[in-house]
Each structure stands twice: as structure tokens, then as C-alpha cells.
Short mmCIF file of C-alpha atoms in Angstrom, two decimals:
data_model
loop_
_atom_site.label_atom_id
_atom_site.label_comp_id
_atom_site.label_asym_id
_atom_site.label_seq_id
_atom_site.Cartn_x
_atom_site.Cartn_y
_atom_site.Cartn_z
CA MET A 1 0.00 0.00 0.00
CA LEU A 2 1.08 3.58 -0.67
CA PHE A 3 -0.47 4.85 2.58
CA PRO A 4 0.13 2.59 5.60
CA TYR A 5 -2.88 1.13 7.39
CA HIS A 6 -2.54 1.19 11.19
CA ALA A 7 -4.46 -1.72 12.70
CA GLU A 8 -5.18 -0.64 16.27
CA SER A 9 -7.07 -3.20 18.32
CA PRO A 10 -9.84 -2.82 19.14
CA LEU A 11 -10.79 -0.20 16.58
CA THR A 12 -12.98 2.73 17.62
CA PRO A 13 -14.99 5.11 15.42
CA ALA A 14 -12.73 7.97 16.50
CA ALA A 15 -9.60 6.04 15.47
CA VAL A 16 -11.09 5.17 12.07
CA LYS A 17 -12.19 8.75 11.45
CA LEU A 18 -8.66 9.95 12.24
CA GLN A 19 -7.13 7.40 9.83
CA ARG A 20 -9.54 8.47 7.08
CA GLU A 21 -8.66 12.13 7.64
CA HIS A 22 -4.95 11.32 7.46
CA LEU A 23 -5.50 9.30 4.27
CA LYS A 24 -7.39 12.14 2.58
CA GLU A 25 -4.73 14.69 3.58
CA TRP A 26 -2.00 12.37 2.29
CA GLU A 27 -3.91 12.07 -1.02
CA ARG A 28 -4.13 15.87 -1.32
CA GLN A 29 -0.41 16.27 -0.74
CA HIS A 30 0.67 13.46 -3.09
CA PHE A 31 -2.06 13.66 -5.74
CA ALA A 32 0.29 14.87 -8.47
CA GLU A 33 2.93 12.24 -7.69
CA TYR A 34 0.93 9.10 -8.43
CA VAL A 35 -1.12 7.62 -11.25
CA VAL A 36 -4.78 7.95 -10.27
CA PHE A 37 -5.33 4.19 -10.68
CA ASP A 38 -2.77 3.62 -7.90
CA LEU A 39 -4.50 6.11 -5.60
CA ILE A 40 -7.85 4.39 -6.17
CA ASP A 41 -6.33 0.96 -5.58
CA ASN A 42 -4.63 2.22 -2.41
CA ARG A 43 -7.93 3.49 -1.00
CA THR A 44 -9.66 0.22 -1.93
CA GLN A 45 -6.97 -1.75 -0.08
CA PHE A 46 -7.39 0.54 2.93
CA TYR A 47 -11.11 -0.27 3.11
CA ASP A 48 -10.47 -3.97 2.56
CA LEU A 49 -8.12 -4.15 5.54
CA LEU A 50 -10.47 -2.09 7.69
CA LEU A 51 -13.56 -4.20 6.98
CA LYS A 52 -11.68 -7.47 7.43
CA GLN A 53 -10.46 -6.31 10.85
CA LEU A 54 -13.94 -5.17 11.90
CA TRP A 55 -15.43 -8.45 10.66
CA LEU A 56 -13.23 -10.25 13.19
CA GLN A 57 -13.72 -7.63 15.90
CA PHE A 58 -17.50 -8.11 15.86
CA GLY A 59 -17.25 -11.90 15.89
CA LEU A 60 -18.65 -12.45 12.40
CA GLU A 61 -15.96 -14.88 11.24
CA CYS A 62 -18.18 -17.94 11.22
CA SER A 63 -18.90 -20.71 8.73
CA THR A 64 -22.35 -19.43 7.78
CA LEU A 65 -21.49 -15.85 6.69
CA THR A 66 -19.50 -14.17 3.93
CA LEU A 67 -18.51 -10.52 3.54
CA ILE A 68 -18.62 -9.42 -0.11
CA ALA A 69 -17.78 -6.06 -1.73
CA THR A 70 -20.37 -4.89 -4.29
CA GLY A 71 -20.97 -1.95 -6.62
CA GLY A 72 -18.05 0.42 -7.09
CA TYR A 73 -16.33 -1.18 -4.13
CA GLY A 74 -16.62 -4.55 -5.86
CA ARG A 75 -15.06 -3.00 -8.99
CA ARG A 76 -12.21 -1.60 -6.84
CA GLU A 77 -13.22 1.96 -7.79
CA MET A 78 -13.04 3.72 -4.43
CA PHE A 79 -12.78 7.50 -4.51
CA PRO A 80 -12.47 9.68 -1.38
CA LEU A 81 -16.26 10.13 -1.02
CA SER A 82 -17.50 6.86 -2.53
CA ASP A 83 -20.24 4.86 -0.84
CA LEU A 84 -19.14 1.70 0.93
CA ASP A 85 -21.26 -1.01 -0.70
CA PHE A 86 -21.18 -4.58 0.55
CA LEU A 87 -23.27 -7.72 0.92
CA ILE A 88 -23.35 -9.96 3.96
CA LEU A 89 -24.26 -13.33 2.53
CA SER A 90 -25.68 -16.07 4.74
CA GLU A 91 -26.15 -19.75 4.13
CA GLY A 92 -29.75 -19.61 5.31
CA THR A 93 -31.80 -17.78 7.92
CA ARG A 94 -29.84 -15.97 10.65
CA ASP A 95 -30.40 -16.32 14.40
CA GLU A 96 -30.96 -13.31 16.68
CA GLN A 97 -27.39 -13.27 17.95
CA THR A 98 -25.98 -13.13 14.42
CA GLU A 99 -28.45 -10.40 13.42
CA GLU A 100 -27.36 -8.35 16.43
CA LYS A 101 -23.66 -8.68 15.55
CA ILE A 102 -24.39 -7.62 11.96
CA ALA A 103 -26.36 -4.59 13.19
CA GLN A 104 -23.45 -3.57 15.43
CA PHE A 105 -20.97 -4.00 12.55
CA VAL A 106 -23.02 -1.79 10.23
CA GLN A 107 -23.72 0.84 12.91
CA PHE A 108 -20.00 1.07 13.66
CA LEU A 109 -19.34 1.96 10.00
CA TRP A 110 -22.05 4.66 10.11
CA ASP A 111 -20.44 6.01 13.30
CA CYS A 112 -17.14 6.21 11.42
CA GLY A 113 -18.77 8.55 8.89
CA PHE A 114 -19.12 6.12 5.99
CA ASP A 115 -22.08 6.28 3.61
CA VAL A 116 -22.96 2.61 3.86
CA GLY A 117 -24.88 0.77 1.15
CA HIS A 118 -25.32 -2.72 2.52
CA SER A 119 -27.60 -5.70 2.18
CA VAL A 120 -27.98 -8.90 4.19
CA ARG A 121 -29.29 -11.83 2.15
CA SER A 122 -29.22 -15.59 1.90
CA LEU A 123 -28.38 -17.36 -1.36
CA VAL A 124 -32.08 -17.95 -1.98
CA GLU A 125 -32.85 -14.25 -1.38
CA CYS A 126 -30.01 -13.18 -3.72
CA GLU A 127 -31.44 -15.30 -6.50
CA ARG A 128 -35.04 -14.21 -5.97
CA GLU A 129 -34.37 -10.48 -5.57
CA GLY A 130 -31.69 -10.43 -8.27
CA LYS A 131 -34.11 -11.86 -10.82
CA GLN A 132 -36.65 -9.16 -9.95
CA ASP A 133 -34.33 -6.13 -9.97
CA ILE A 134 -31.66 -5.40 -12.58
CA THR A 135 -29.80 -3.08 -10.17
CA ILE A 136 -29.49 -5.82 -7.56
CA ALA A 137 -28.45 -8.28 -10.26
CA THR A 138 -25.73 -5.91 -11.48
CA ASN A 139 -24.37 -5.35 -7.97
CA LEU A 140 -24.21 -9.10 -7.43
CA LEU A 141 -22.36 -9.62 -10.72
CA GLU A 142 -19.71 -7.13 -9.58
CA SER A 143 -19.24 -8.85 -6.23
CA ARG A 144 -15.76 -9.47 -4.79
CA TYR A 145 -14.88 -11.74 -1.89
CA LEU A 146 -13.57 -10.08 1.29
CA SER A 147 -13.88 -12.43 4.25
CA GLY A 148 -15.80 -15.34 5.71
CA ASN A 149 -16.98 -18.55 4.06
CA SER A 150 -15.33 -18.60 0.62
CA ALA A 151 -17.37 -21.65 -0.46
CA LEU A 152 -20.52 -19.58 0.02
CA PHE A 153 -19.12 -16.90 -2.27
CA THR A 154 -18.27 -19.57 -4.87
CA ALA A 155 -21.86 -20.82 -4.67
CA LEU A 156 -23.11 -17.28 -5.31
CA GLN A 157 -20.87 -16.95 -8.38
CA ALA A 158 -22.18 -20.24 -9.77
CA LEU A 159 -25.76 -19.05 -9.24
CA LEU A 160 -25.10 -15.79 -11.09
CA LYS A 161 -23.69 -17.59 -14.14
CA ARG A 162 -26.88 -19.52 -14.78
CA ALA A 163 -28.73 -18.40 -17.91
CA GLU A 164 -32.04 -18.47 -16.01
CA PHE A 165 -30.75 -15.84 -13.57
CA TRP A 166 -30.49 -13.19 -16.32
CA SER A 167 -30.06 -14.23 -19.93
CA MET A 168 -27.48 -12.23 -21.88
CA ALA A 169 -30.19 -10.74 -24.11
CA ASP A 170 -32.45 -9.69 -21.21
CA PHE A 171 -29.52 -8.27 -19.24
CA PHE A 172 -28.26 -6.32 -22.28
CA ASN A 173 -31.69 -4.88 -23.06
CA ALA A 174 -32.32 -3.87 -19.44
CA LYS A 175 -28.97 -2.08 -19.11
CA VAL A 176 -29.35 -0.28 -22.45
CA GLN A 177 -32.83 0.84 -21.40
CA GLU A 178 -31.32 2.27 -18.22
CA GLN A 179 -28.87 4.21 -20.38
CA LEU A 180 -31.68 5.62 -22.55
CA GLU A 181 -33.59 6.77 -19.47
CA ARG A 182 -30.46 8.34 -18.01
CA TYR A 183 -29.77 10.17 -21.28
CA GLN A 184 -33.27 11.61 -21.22
CA ARG A 185 -32.69 12.98 -17.72
CA TYR A 186 -29.52 14.69 -18.94
CA HIS A 187 -31.06 15.96 -22.19
CA ASN A 188 -28.99 13.55 -24.33
CA THR A 189 -25.82 15.61 -24.04
CA GLY A 190 -22.69 15.60 -21.92
CA TYR A 191 -21.89 19.17 -23.01
CA ASN A 192 -23.44 20.74 -19.95
CA LEU A 193 -21.36 23.61 -18.54
CA GLU A 194 -21.67 21.98 -15.11
CA PRO A 195 -21.61 18.28 -16.04
CA ASP A 196 -22.13 15.27 -13.81
CA LEU A 197 -19.01 13.10 -14.00
CA LYS A 198 -20.95 9.93 -13.39
CA TYR A 199 -24.30 10.25 -15.13
CA SER A 200 -23.84 12.68 -18.03
CA PRO A 201 -23.72 11.02 -21.48
CA GLY A 202 -20.15 9.87 -22.02
CA GLY A 203 -19.54 9.83 -18.28
CA LEU A 204 -18.46 7.00 -16.02
CA ARG A 205 -21.83 5.21 -16.21
CA ASP A 206 -21.31 4.68 -19.94
CA LEU A 207 -17.97 3.04 -19.17
CA HIS A 208 -19.67 0.93 -16.52
CA LEU A 209 -22.26 -0.15 -19.08
CA LEU A 210 -19.49 -1.61 -21.24
CA TYR A 211 -18.05 -3.36 -18.17
CA TRP A 212 -21.43 -4.84 -17.24
CA ILE A 213 -22.19 -6.14 -20.73
CA ALA A 214 -18.71 -7.66 -21.04
CA LEU A 215 -18.94 -9.06 -17.51
CA ARG A 216 -22.19 -10.86 -18.27
CA HIS A 217 -20.83 -12.14 -21.58
CA THR A 218 -17.18 -12.92 -20.80
CA GLY A 219 -16.79 -12.73 -17.02
CA GLU A 220 -14.29 -9.85 -17.38
CA MET A 221 -14.87 -6.45 -15.77
CA THR A 222 -11.64 -4.52 -16.41
CA LEU A 223 -10.63 -2.82 -19.64
CA ALA A 224 -7.54 -5.03 -19.86
CA GLY A 225 -9.66 -8.15 -19.40
CA ILE A 226 -12.19 -6.96 -21.97
CA LEU A 227 -9.33 -6.38 -24.44
CA GLN A 228 -7.99 -9.90 -23.86
CA SER A 229 -11.47 -11.35 -24.44
CA GLY A 230 -11.56 -9.79 -27.91
CA PHE A 231 -14.59 -7.64 -27.11
CA ILE A 232 -12.70 -4.45 -28.07
CA TYR A 233 -9.78 -3.65 -30.40
CA PRO A 234 -6.41 -2.39 -29.05
CA THR A 235 -7.00 1.12 -30.47
CA GLU A 236 -10.41 1.29 -28.77
CA TYR A 237 -8.86 0.02 -25.55
CA GLN A 238 -6.21 2.75 -25.58
CA GLN A 239 -8.75 5.50 -26.26
CA LEU A 240 -11.08 4.26 -23.51
CA LEU A 241 -8.20 3.86 -21.05
CA GLU A 242 -6.96 7.42 -21.60
CA SER A 243 -10.49 8.83 -21.30
CA GLN A 244 -11.18 6.76 -18.19
CA GLU A 245 -7.94 7.90 -16.58
CA PHE A 246 -8.77 11.58 -17.13
CA LEU A 247 -12.32 11.23 -15.76
CA PHE A 248 -10.94 9.32 -12.77
CA LYS A 249 -8.42 12.11 -12.10
CA VAL A 250 -11.12 14.79 -12.28
CA ARG A 251 -13.45 12.81 -10.01
CA PHE A 252 -10.71 12.03 -7.49
CA ALA A 253 -9.67 15.69 -7.36
CA LEU A 254 -13.31 16.77 -7.00
CA HIS A 255 -13.79 14.43 -4.03
CA LEU A 256 -10.63 15.78 -2.40
CA ILE A 257 -12.02 19.33 -2.31
CA LEU A 258 -15.55 18.35 -1.18
CA LYS A 259 -16.82 17.21 2.19
CA ARG A 260 -20.03 15.58 0.95
CA TYR A 261 -20.55 13.15 -1.89
CA ASP A 262 -21.26 14.84 -5.22
CA ASN A 263 -20.11 14.29 -8.81
CA ARG A 264 -21.22 17.58 -10.36
CA LEU A 265 -18.43 19.72 -11.72
CA LEU A 266 -19.95 23.07 -10.74
CA PHE A 267 -18.34 26.37 -11.77
CA ASP A 268 -16.99 27.20 -8.32
CA ARG A 269 -15.34 23.77 -8.12
CA GLN A 270 -13.73 23.81 -11.56
CA ILE A 271 -10.93 26.22 -10.58
CA LYS A 272 -9.81 24.12 -7.59
CA VAL A 273 -10.02 20.88 -9.56
CA ALA A 274 -8.01 22.41 -12.43
CA GLN A 275 -5.32 23.50 -9.98
CA LEU A 276 -5.07 20.02 -8.46
CA LEU A 277 -4.73 18.55 -11.95
CA GLY A 278 -1.90 20.99 -12.76
CA PHE A 279 -3.82 23.32 -15.10
CA GLU A 280 -2.43 26.56 -13.66
CA GLU A 281 -2.60 28.95 -16.59
CA GLU A 282 -3.53 32.59 -15.96
CA GLY A 283 -7.15 33.62 -15.50
CA ASN A 284 -9.68 31.05 -16.64
CA ARG A 285 -7.40 29.47 -19.24
CA GLY A 286 -6.51 26.59 -16.94
CA VAL A 287 -10.17 25.75 -16.42
CA GLU A 288 -10.85 26.09 -20.15
CA THR A 289 -7.99 23.69 -20.98
CA MET A 290 -9.20 21.17 -18.41
CA MET A 291 -12.82 21.34 -19.57
CA LYS A 292 -11.75 20.95 -23.21
CA ARG A 293 -9.96 17.70 -22.32
CA PHE A 294 -12.90 16.67 -20.18
CA PHE A 295 -15.40 17.04 -23.04
CA GLN A 296 -13.03 15.24 -25.39
CA ALA A 297 -13.02 12.30 -22.95
CA LEU A 298 -16.83 12.35 -22.75
CA SER A 299 -17.07 12.41 -26.53
CA CYS A 300 -14.68 9.48 -26.89
CA ILE A 301 -16.51 7.32 -24.34
CA SER A 302 -19.91 8.20 -25.77
CA ARG A 303 -18.83 7.41 -29.34
CA LEU A 304 -17.14 4.11 -28.50
CA SER A 305 -19.95 3.09 -26.17
CA ASP A 306 -22.45 3.54 -28.99
CA ILE A 307 -20.26 1.61 -31.47
CA LEU A 308 -19.59 -1.28 -29.07
CA ILE A 309 -23.24 -1.60 -28.02
CA LYS A 310 -24.32 -1.83 -31.65
CA HIS A 311 -21.52 -4.30 -32.37
CA TYR A 312 -22.55 -6.47 -29.45
CA ARG A 313 -26.20 -6.44 -30.48
CA GLU A 314 -25.37 -7.38 -34.07
CA HIS A 315 -22.73 -10.04 -33.42
CA PHE A 316 -23.71 -11.67 -30.14
CA LEU A 317 -27.47 -11.26 -29.80
CA THR A 318 -28.69 -11.90 -33.33
CA ARG A 319 -29.86 -15.39 -32.38
CA HIS A 320 -32.25 -13.78 -29.91
CA TYR A 321 -33.91 -11.66 -32.55
CA ASP A 322 -35.88 -12.14 -35.73
CA LEU A 323 -33.63 -10.40 -38.23
CA LEU A 324 -35.37 -7.75 -40.30
CA ILE A 325 -33.38 -7.43 -43.53
CA GLU A 326 -34.10 -4.91 -46.27
CA TYR A 327 -31.84 -4.89 -49.36
CA LEU A 328 -31.23 -1.32 -50.55
CA ASP A 329 -29.02 -2.09 -53.57
CA GLU A 330 -26.26 -4.51 -54.54
CA ASP A 331 -23.92 -3.21 -51.77
CA PHE A 332 -26.04 -1.92 -48.89
CA GLN A 333 -28.77 -3.35 -46.67
CA LEU A 334 -30.69 -2.58 -43.49
CA ILE A 335 -30.50 -5.16 -40.71
CA ASN A 336 -32.87 -4.38 -37.84
CA HIS A 337 -32.93 -0.76 -39.08
CA ASN A 338 -29.10 -0.48 -39.04
CA LEU A 339 -27.31 0.35 -42.29
CA CYS A 340 -24.82 -2.43 -43.19
CA LEU A 341 -22.63 -3.59 -46.05
CA ARG A 342 -23.77 -6.67 -47.95
CA LYS A 343 -20.12 -7.55 -48.64
CA PRO A 344 -17.31 -6.49 -46.26
CA GLN A 345 -14.85 -5.70 -49.06
CA VAL A 346 -17.09 -3.22 -50.92
CA LEU A 347 -15.50 -0.02 -49.60
CA CYS A 348 -11.97 -1.40 -50.07
CA LYS A 349 -12.62 -2.01 -53.76
CA GLN A 350 -14.89 1.01 -54.32
CA PRO A 351 -14.09 3.66 -51.66
CA GLU A 352 -16.18 6.24 -53.56
CA ARG A 353 -19.30 4.31 -52.61
CA ILE A 354 -19.06 5.74 -49.10
CA LEU A 355 -20.55 8.94 -50.57
CA ASP A 356 -23.66 6.99 -51.51
CA LEU A 357 -24.43 6.55 -47.82
CA PHE A 358 -25.63 10.17 -47.75
CA SER A 359 -28.17 9.61 -50.50
CA ILE A 360 -29.62 6.24 -49.46
#
């Protein structure tokens, strides 16, 4: 770890608060020295060690329980003000003593100042509730083992891989529908002067959408893993990685200057964020340079997200659809209302035919 974790025993809320304050101050001082991915990983490791110690401190290390990171915590994407999302998985119903220990564990985290997003479920409840709610299903798919009964976590993973839990087609359609609804809330544009880093079109949620689709299809949920699976090309990987890194840097810097969770890059915050990122030109030029790069990153993610979603629908889900094919001429056709080539080599042999796309 970059920042040392001090494991006092027993831990108190005051001691944890002090460690978190020291961590955030260390991040402010060393922000420019480290790659943002390392800072995020360092904070994730800090929380892992903390929760594992508290799990033991509250006597929850038993054969019938498992502590599992979910959501952004499951993805190892912990920013200074991120929620702490986790699942306590049980083999079956829990007795009163176990319920009391769990309540004390969760209350301790609230007392430490964490925004806790937790659930307590059995395997049967995970399956039932996950089938009914796409958000719960997604959180479960992103789960990561922390402590407790590892066999129980393995059983959960096996359950999630079943086609009857969420078929690839149903999962894809549900997540794309979420994206459409989110776009409507943000007026279908990321070019808001005070954008939301997470939910604006081209923001982090569009990156997450690619992760989720690839995770359901290939089991991979990192860009490097998605590249290895063949889901994206190396050039697309590099563009997404650079855009992701810049958005991560902006979000991390934003969280360092705020005291309460928020992802909106408001005007009064842009100057401080630009300074942390090293954009220190005179007047507003530093902010303008930062925002230009920011919107370029949004545009890249939005464009590639749209291309990859269409590619996935055409190449991996066609067996789930009745193909609607309309032949336009000897070279072009519509497949499910998408314009396609009838022969892949057409534009290589007749590049001028690309101009015909504007008149079809």
C-alpha cells in the first residue's frame, strides 16, 4: 500500500475517522505524484483491511457468513467520497445473535462517517431479488470476496452464471434501457457547462455499461480483461483507457475538495479541480484547458460506447432476434434498421461508394 494502514485493536470510530482524515490529507499532498489508478487501488486496499479487521472484531468470522464487496467497491473503484457497498451473505436464515452482531458492525461503520450501502441476504434471497431487480443483479455480478466462508461466495458466483438468472439478451436490453432513461434525464448531451461526472452522457456510467455487458458475456470487468477477451480492439482500448484515466483524475480531485458526496463539476469547483490537476494557466485558461480535455473524454466514451453496443447487439445477440433485412441495392442493406454492407470488401474495392451513404 502507498499509505500505511494502522491496525489498532480494538478499533474505535474515533480512530477510524482519524485514519480516514490522514488518508485524505495524504492524497491531497501526493495527488500529483501518483497515477490515479494507484490512488484508487490504495484506497480500496485501505477499506479492505479495515472491513476485514472489523469483521473479526465483531465476531462475524463464522462458517455461515461471507462478507462481499459490491458496486463500485466490488469494482475496486473507491474514490475519497465513494459509498461503501457490501453484501453480507448467509447460508440460510440468521439467528438473533448473528443479526445483532451484523447490526453492530453496520452501525459502527455509520459512526465512522461512511455512507454505507449494505444488504444482508441468503443465497435464496439473492437469486429471488436479483431476478426481480436489474440493479441488484448488477451489484451481485460485480461482487468481490472479502472475508468469511469462501465456499458460500463460490456458490453465489455459480448461481449468477446460470442463464435463467439473467439471460445475456435480457440483461443487455435492461442495461441499455437504463442508459436511454439516463440520457433523457440529462437531455442527451454531456456538453453541460456543469456536467455530472458519473451520469452525463459519455460519463463513467457509460464506461460501466461496457463493463457490465462484457462481464455478463465474458466474465471480465476490467478494460484489460475486456481487451484480452476480444470484445474491443487495441486502439479502442487505448482511447477508452486514456479517457477513463482523465475522468478518474477529475473525479478524485473533486472528491478531495468536497466534504459531501457529489459528482457535479460546478463552476466554483472547476478552478480548484483544475489546480489540483496541474492546469495553472492565468485567469480562466486553466479551467478552459481542463474542460476541453474533459469534453473530449466524454465524446470518446460516448462514441465508442455507442459503437460497441451496436456491435454487441449485431454479433452476439442476433440469435435472440428475428432479423429484419431490407436490401437497398447490390452493396447496402438494413438489418434491424441499421445500415450495413452486404459484402465487407465493398468499400476497399470502391471507396467512392461511401458517398452513396448520404443519398440512401
